[in-house]
Structures are given as structure tokens and as C-alpha cells.
XYZ file of C-alpha atoms in Angstrom:
401
model
C 127.003 98.263 127.269
C 126.033 95.606 124.707
C 122.897 96.899 122.943
C 122.959 94.594 119.906
C 119.832 92.587 120.721
C 117.922 95.690 121.833
C 118.803 97.541 118.608
C 117.704 94.571 116.498
C 114.465 94.537 118.485
C 113.934 98.222 117.664
C 114.589 97.502 113.977
C 112.056 94.636 113.947
C 109.522 96.835 115.781
C 109.913 99.582 113.156
C 109.536 97.037 110.339
C 106.422 95.579 111.976
C 104.825 99.006 112.490
C 105.586 99.913 108.879
C 104.056 96.663 107.648
C 100.865 97.335 109.608
C 100.604 100.848 108.130
C 101.117 99.637 104.549
C 98.532 96.900 105.108
C 95.992 99.495 106.248
C 96.762 101.634 103.189
C 96.575 98.523 100.952
C 99.910 99.350 99.310
C 102.952 97.227 98.583
C 105.043 96.960 101.728
C 108.431 97.036 99.957
C 108.751 100.849 99.546
C 107.617 101.307 103.162
C 110.390 99.024 104.444
C 112.962 100.979 102.429
C 111.583 104.339 103.580
C 111.669 103.459 107.286
C 115.263 102.276 106.831
C 116.132 105.610 105.218
C 114.372 107.541 107.990
C 116.695 106.087 110.622
C 120.406 105.256 110.391
C 123.545 107.382 110.959
C 121.703 110.694 110.493
C 118.936 109.832 113.005
C 118.921 110.926 116.677
C 119.479 108.893 119.830
C 116.558 109.168 122.244
C 117.637 107.866 125.646
C 118.572 104.203 125.253
C 116.825 104.070 121.866
C 119.633 104.586 119.338
C 118.018 105.035 115.917
C 121.467 105.271 114.335
C 121.926 101.479 114.689
C 125.694 101.959 115.012
C 126.313 98.791 117.020
C 123.929 96.565 115.079
C 124.301 97.827 111.482
C 126.751 95.074 110.467
C 124.538 92.375 111.948
C 121.401 93.826 110.308
C 123.250 93.927 106.981
C 124.115 90.222 107.403
C 120.474 89.430 108.162
C 119.611 91.301 104.956
C 121.973 89.013 103.039
C 120.080 86.056 104.461
C 116.904 87.716 103.193
C 118.279 87.663 99.634
C 119.104 83.951 99.970
C 115.634 83.033 101.184
C 113.904 85.210 98.563
C 115.818 83.580 95.700
C 115.577 80.089 97.196
C 111.806 80.395 97.505
C 111.567 81.738 93.956
C 113.474 78.665 92.738
C 111.042 76.366 94.536
C 108.126 77.931 92.653
C 109.883 78.274 89.301
C 109.493 75.668 86.568
C 111.419 75.878 83.304
C 109.346 73.037 81.819
C 106.124 74.898 82.681
C 107.491 78.035 81.041
C 108.292 76.135 77.840
C 104.780 74.676 77.791
C 103.127 78.051 78.308
C 103.058 78.907 74.639
C 104.555 81.168 72.035
C 102.808 84.274 73.391
C 104.538 84.040 76.771
C 107.981 83.235 75.365
C 107.803 85.889 72.640
C 106.166 88.422 74.949
C 108.781 87.691 77.596
C 111.597 88.215 75.105
C 110.108 91.527 73.982
C 109.593 92.567 77.613
C 113.199 91.790 78.543
C 114.550 93.211 75.290
C 112.679 96.533 75.429
C 113.503 97.151 79.094
C 117.149 96.110 78.693
C 117.567 98.422 75.684
C 115.963 101.195 77.763
C 118.709 100.639 80.345
C 121.372 100.825 77.635
C 119.870 104.069 76.309
C 119.770 105.565 79.795
C 123.384 104.549 80.448
C 124.456 106.095 77.127
C 122.475 109.292 77.757
C 123.900 109.665 81.286
C 127.416 108.776 80.053
C 127.795 105.899 82.529
C 130.718 103.430 82.412
C 130.000 99.902 81.095
C 129.680 98.198 84.505
C 127.315 100.844 85.859
C 125.278 100.691 82.643
C 124.841 96.917 82.934
C 123.757 97.272 86.575
C 121.204 99.902 85.478
C 119.989 97.513 82.756
C 119.412 94.851 85.396
C 117.619 97.302 87.695
C 115.295 98.398 84.873
C 114.609 94.912 83.495
C 113.600 93.097 86.678
C 109.899 93.296 87.515
C 108.876 92.576 91.113
C 107.382 89.095 91.362
C 106.261 89.760 94.940
C 104.418 93.013 94.156
C 102.818 91.729 90.942
C 101.527 88.557 92.598
C 100.116 90.531 95.554
C 98.394 93.085 93.299
C 96.748 90.350 91.208
C 95.405 88.721 94.378
C 94.259 92.013 95.943
C 92.429 93.089 92.757
C 90.912 89.588 92.360
C 92.362 89.217 88.857
C 93.965 85.794 89.282
C 91.239 84.216 87.132
C 91.550 86.799 84.337
C 92.698 85.376 80.971
C 95.690 87.739 80.826
C 96.998 86.644 84.232
C 98.614 83.497 82.798
C 100.465 85.677 80.279
C 101.573 88.050 83.045
C 102.927 85.289 85.279
C 104.594 83.550 82.340
C 106.365 86.763 81.324
C 107.520 87.246 84.927
C 108.929 83.702 84.932
C 110.812 84.469 81.706
C 112.084 87.728 83.215
C 113.227 85.932 86.393
C 115.131 83.406 84.279
C 116.865 86.202 82.383
C 117.688 88.076 85.599
C 119.266 84.923 87.075
C 121.592 84.696 84.058
C 122.268 88.442 84.109
C 123.204 88.377 87.808
C 125.684 85.550 87.200
C 127.335 87.447 84.326
C 127.255 90.727 86.245
C 128.873 89.056 89.243
C 131.730 87.861 87.052
C 132.138 91.341 85.593
C 131.775 93.448 88.769
C 132.922 91.273 91.675
C 135.655 89.042 90.269
C 138.254 91.786 89.844
C 138.681 90.811 86.189
C 139.772 93.710 84.016
C 140.373 92.513 80.439
C 137.525 91.416 78.165
C 138.958 87.892 77.961
C 139.232 87.473 81.719
C 135.674 88.763 82.220
C 134.439 86.389 79.506
C 136.206 83.426 81.121
C 134.810 84.227 84.573
C 131.294 84.643 83.178
C 131.467 81.445 81.105
C 132.808 79.449 84.045
C 129.969 80.786 86.208
C 127.371 79.829 83.588
C 129.005 76.418 83.154
C 128.806 75.820 86.901
C 125.110 76.780 86.910
C 124.262 74.472 83.993
C 126.238 71.532 85.410
C 124.740 72.029 88.854
C 121.193 72.009 87.482
C 121.831 68.927 85.335
C 123.461 66.974 88.162
C 120.859 68.213 90.630
C 117.924 67.055 88.485
C 119.516 63.638 87.983
C 120.182 63.350 91.725
C 116.703 64.358 92.855
C 115.642 60.800 93.699
C 118.588 60.498 96.094
C 117.816 63.925 97.559
C 114.210 62.818 98.075
C 115.424 59.798 100.024
C 117.684 62.002 102.157
C 114.755 64.339 102.864
C 112.438 61.517 103.859
C 112.718 62.634 107.499
C 109.820 62.602 109.948
C 111.323 65.100 112.381
C 110.475 68.684 111.334
C 113.601 69.938 113.073
C 115.972 67.594 111.240
C 114.132 68.150 107.952
C 114.587 71.922 108.243
C 118.233 71.553 109.266
C 118.902 69.356 106.217
C 117.301 71.870 103.847
C 119.209 74.752 105.460
C 122.465 72.804 105.145
C 121.926 72.351 101.404
C 120.936 75.995 100.959
C 123.885 77.565 102.789
C 126.558 75.173 101.494
C 125.522 75.634 97.867
C 125.104 79.419 98.198
C 128.448 79.770 99.963
C 130.310 77.478 97.559
C 128.903 79.234 94.481
C 130.305 82.538 95.763
C 133.829 81.058 95.718
C 133.354 80.521 91.958
C 132.319 84.167 91.382
C 128.662 83.162 91.150
C 126.510 85.360 93.386
C 125.396 83.590 96.562
C 121.825 84.544 95.620
C 122.153 82.560 92.385
C 123.447 79.571 94.366
C 120.306 79.830 96.502
C 118.161 80.080 93.375
C 119.787 76.975 91.870
C 119.225 74.994 95.051
C 115.594 76.086 94.921
C 115.291 75.015 91.279
C 116.639 71.550 92.115
C 114.455 71.073 95.201
C 111.496 72.427 93.248
C 111.439 69.038 91.468
C 111.340 67.177 94.785
C 108.232 65.414 96.068
C 108.894 67.252 99.338
C 108.574 70.718 97.731
C 105.314 71.625 99.523
C 106.837 70.776 102.885
C 109.974 72.775 102.070
C 107.913 75.832 101.042
C 105.891 75.619 104.241
C 109.055 75.479 106.377
C 110.935 78.204 104.483
C 108.181 80.798 104.033
C 108.474 82.336 107.552
C 112.236 82.804 107.032
C 111.606 84.325 103.597
C 109.067 86.799 104.988
C 111.096 87.762 108.074
C 114.570 88.079 106.581
C 113.153 89.502 103.336
C 111.634 92.411 105.288
C 114.981 93.004 107.021
C 116.718 92.975 103.611
C 114.693 95.977 102.387
C 115.094 97.751 105.735
C 118.867 97.192 105.731
C 119.071 98.543 102.174
C 117.277 101.694 103.330
C 119.761 102.038 106.205
C 122.617 102.413 103.704
C 120.976 105.342 101.919
C 121.583 108.939 102.941
C 118.344 110.792 102.036
C 120.270 113.957 101.186
C 122.081 112.062 98.401
C 118.904 111.228 96.501
C 118.536 114.649 94.908
C 121.258 113.998 92.353
C 119.411 110.972 90.942
C 116.020 112.640 90.342
C 116.554 113.475 86.655
C 117.939 110.043 85.821
C 115.074 108.370 87.691
C 112.330 110.343 85.910
C 113.783 109.392 82.523
C 114.024 105.741 83.628
C 110.407 105.681 84.849
C 109.135 107.103 81.536
C 111.205 104.594 79.543
C 109.980 101.712 81.724
C 106.285 102.589 81.338
C 106.713 102.981 77.560
C 108.633 99.679 77.266
C 106.073 97.805 79.353
C 103.225 99.236 77.295
C 104.913 98.020 74.099
C 105.696 94.563 75.507
C 102.155 94.171 76.847
C 100.594 95.089 73.507
C 102.849 92.662 71.624
C 102.219 89.787 74.061
C 98.475 90.480 74.060
C 98.254 90.570 70.285
C 100.152 87.272 69.984
C 97.770 85.701 72.515
C 94.705 87.054 70.708
C 93.671 89.281 73.623
C 91.841 92.598 73.432
C 93.811 95.879 73.566
C 92.275 96.492 77.002
C 93.648 93.190 78.383
C 96.986 93.817 76.641
C 97.288 97.207 78.356
C 96.640 95.474 81.674
C 99.494 93.037 80.957
C 101.980 95.856 80.379
C 100.901 97.988 83.344
C 100.824 95.040 85.774
C 104.516 94.382 85.089
C 105.599 97.988 85.789
C 106.353 97.427 89.510
C 109.995 97.136 90.536
C 111.262 95.779 93.857
C 113.419 92.979 95.230
C 115.561 92.128 92.194
C 116.289 95.771 91.367
C 117.629 96.185 94.905
C 119.725 93.015 94.539
C 121.241 94.492 91.354
C 122.039 97.725 93.186
C 123.720 95.738 95.974
C 125.963 94.038 93.405
C 127.020 97.501 92.237
C 127.689 98.554 95.826
C 129.733 95.409 96.554
C 131.775 96.070 93.413
C 132.556 99.649 94.453
C 130.653 101.209 91.550
C 129.308 104.774 91.517
C 127.309 105.622 94.658
C 124.705 107.378 92.515
C 123.544 103.953 91.285
C 122.294 103.208 94.819
C 120.403 106.504 94.952
C 118.928 105.865 91.515
C 117.799 102.365 92.521
C 116.072 103.702 95.652
C 114.081 106.400 93.849
C 113.312 104.143 90.888
C 112.002 101.312 93.074
C 110.061 103.652 95.369
C 108.292 105.360 92.463
C 107.432 102.213 90.511
C 106.550 100.125 93.577
C 103.864 102.741 94.267
C 102.979 103.661 90.657
C 102.811 100.047 89.403
C 99.845 98.934 91.556
C 98.036 102.223 90.782
C 98.456 101.757 87.016
C 97.320 98.130 87.334
C 94.190 99.099 89.267
C 93.331 102.008 86.970
C 94.216 100.319 83.643
C 90.512 99.833 82.680
C 89.836 103.556 83.260
C 93.011 104.564 81.427
C 91.959 102.428 78.454
C 88.417 103.863 78.544
C 89.835 107.406 78.562
C 92.122 106.518 75.663
C 89.168 105.126 73.681
C 87.069 108.242 74.302
C 89.957 110.441 73.168
C 90.551 108.300 70.079
C 86.867 108.419 69.063
C 86.751 112.185 69.625
C 89.823 112.667 67.443
C 88.308 110.430 64.774
C 85.057 112.412 64.756
C 87.030 115.632 64.328
C 88.937 114.181 61.390
C 85.783 112.930 59.662
C 83.776 116.049 60.586
């Protein structure tokens, strides 16, 4: 009996229920989607016609998850602006470089300490460097901090981080997925991927007036079909050149982000981004065996400590350069602690390349902890700073007394 559609319906029902629960709890929905995916799967029971193992539909759900990555990166490209980043000031660029640098070095240190091979170490670096744009933006809105002076710095640093992650994914794809073994072959694959990205963006920006004419379509149906055609052809073609399909989607978003039709595109694409994005996190959870997570606990705890310390340092540096108070600077660092969508994308690259299975387990625990801890640290940053100040003054009185 063909149960594919029914199983997909069960999956969507579970995702919807989980989303409603997280909304009530006022927490980021990403860890909830992953957790419900982990709760079902091959180890789950079959209750009558309700098969929580998703044996028949797992391949199809995984494919829908891949579509989720495309729409997430495409939408990010639509909202990204390199020119706006360059105009945002020295504080954002320098703070962004320190943020990326400190977190990337933390990944290198963790890889060295855990004696990981080079490819696994670089995947870990990507997992630890990529803040969650979705979680950070939602937390800022929920806490009504969008008008705060440090918010511009936070969003600028995220933009810088996203730009770095896009480059890192393209290099990592050449290293992990191309099958290249020697340093020279890896270098050639990576350089060719970067060359394709640069040429595509240059040609795309120069062709935007022609794209605008092609998108000057009154019919919503034909407009959406045209946008989808561009998205899937570019994403699919980029994969043939050892550039991750997600990066192809991002590039298409960057090009169309300069279009006069960008608002219409965002409006049409957002439902696909939300729907398939939720399935992406659920499908990732489906691939994780909960019993396998125990072996990654130690590595994850070290990574979480390193991430909080690195973010604190980057926030203080960015805040000082921008002339902000230590309290606002602490808020910058803690707001960027959350990890989510891009960390999972990095882990999927490792899985596709046949790297150590423990990297998947590490990514799950790391994202779950920081997706929950990040919003808490952001909300409580004023209290944490006040406690720090009281402790500092008490210590100073003791020294002088």
C-alpha cells in the first residue's frame, strides 16, 4: 500500500504541532524541529497505520529538506547587500572580522584538541563560525531591540559572517565533495569554484536590467515560475562545477536582490522558505540516532564554552570600535551566540562527503544547546552585566579596604 502522501502528512502535522508549542514557549523553533525529527525515525514505533519510522517517505522528506536549504539561501541572498555592508562602517567590518576570526580559530583549536582530520576540522570550523541569522533576527524583534544602537552593529556583523560562510562553503565543497585528494587538485577545484562565483555575480549584476525586463510579468503564476526556473537551473548547474547547490541559490538571490522586483520576489518566495525550511530541520533530525549523541557531549561542551568566550571578545572589540558602552558591547556578543541553519548545512556537507559520523552528532548537540542558550543570554545580558559590575565593585572595595 502506497503510504507516501500519508507519511508526509504526518511529518507536516508533527512539524506544525512542534511550531505551535515553541511559539507558546516563546523559544526559537529550530531546536524543536530537530528534536521532533530525532524523536521519530527508524527507532520509533508503528501505531496502526501511523508509521513514525517514515521508511517509505524518508527519501522524499530528505529531498524536500534539500529544497529547504535552497530557499533559505536564496532568500538570504535577496536580503543581503555587499554595498550596504561596505557602507556600514569600520566597526562592523572590523568587528565582523574579529568575530569570524575568533570563532574560526576556536574551531581549529577544537579540531586539534580532539585530533580530528583536516576535512572534519574545517567542517567544525564552519559549524562554530556561522551564527543563526533567523534566530538572531527573531530574538531582536521579540525583545523589541530593533531600535537599539547596537542592533545595526549586530546585523552588520551577521552580514559579514554570512559572506564568509558563503565563501567557506564553496571551498569546503571543493575539498569534501569533489573527490580531490592532492593539495593542488583541491586548490584548483576551490579556485575554479570561487572564479565561477565571482564571474556569475559580475555578469549577473551587469545583466540585471535584462532580467528586470524578463520579470516584468503581470501573471503571478508565470512570475513565480520564471523565478523558480532561474533558482533551480543556477543551483543545479553550480553543483556540476563542485559549487554547493546552496551557494548557487545564494548567488541567484544576490543577483535578484538588485532587481526592482525584489519585494515581489520576497513575497512570493517566503511561504516556500518557511515551509521547506521547517522540513529541512525536521529531516536533519530524522537522520540522527539519539543513542549516538552521547559520544559528542564532551566535544560539544568545549565548543560551547569556546563560542561564548569568542563571542564575548568579538562583541567587546566591535563595541569599543563603535564607541558603545560595555553593557551594549556585551549585548552584541551574546546576541550572536545562537547557532542554527548554517551550522546544519555545514554538517550536511560533512555527511555528503562521508566524513566522521560523530560530526553530525556534534552539530546536533551544539545547535540545540546554543539555539536555546543564545536567546536566554541575549535576554539576560543586562542582568549579567549588572551582576558583573556589582562583583567588580565589591572586588575593588576589598582591594582598597
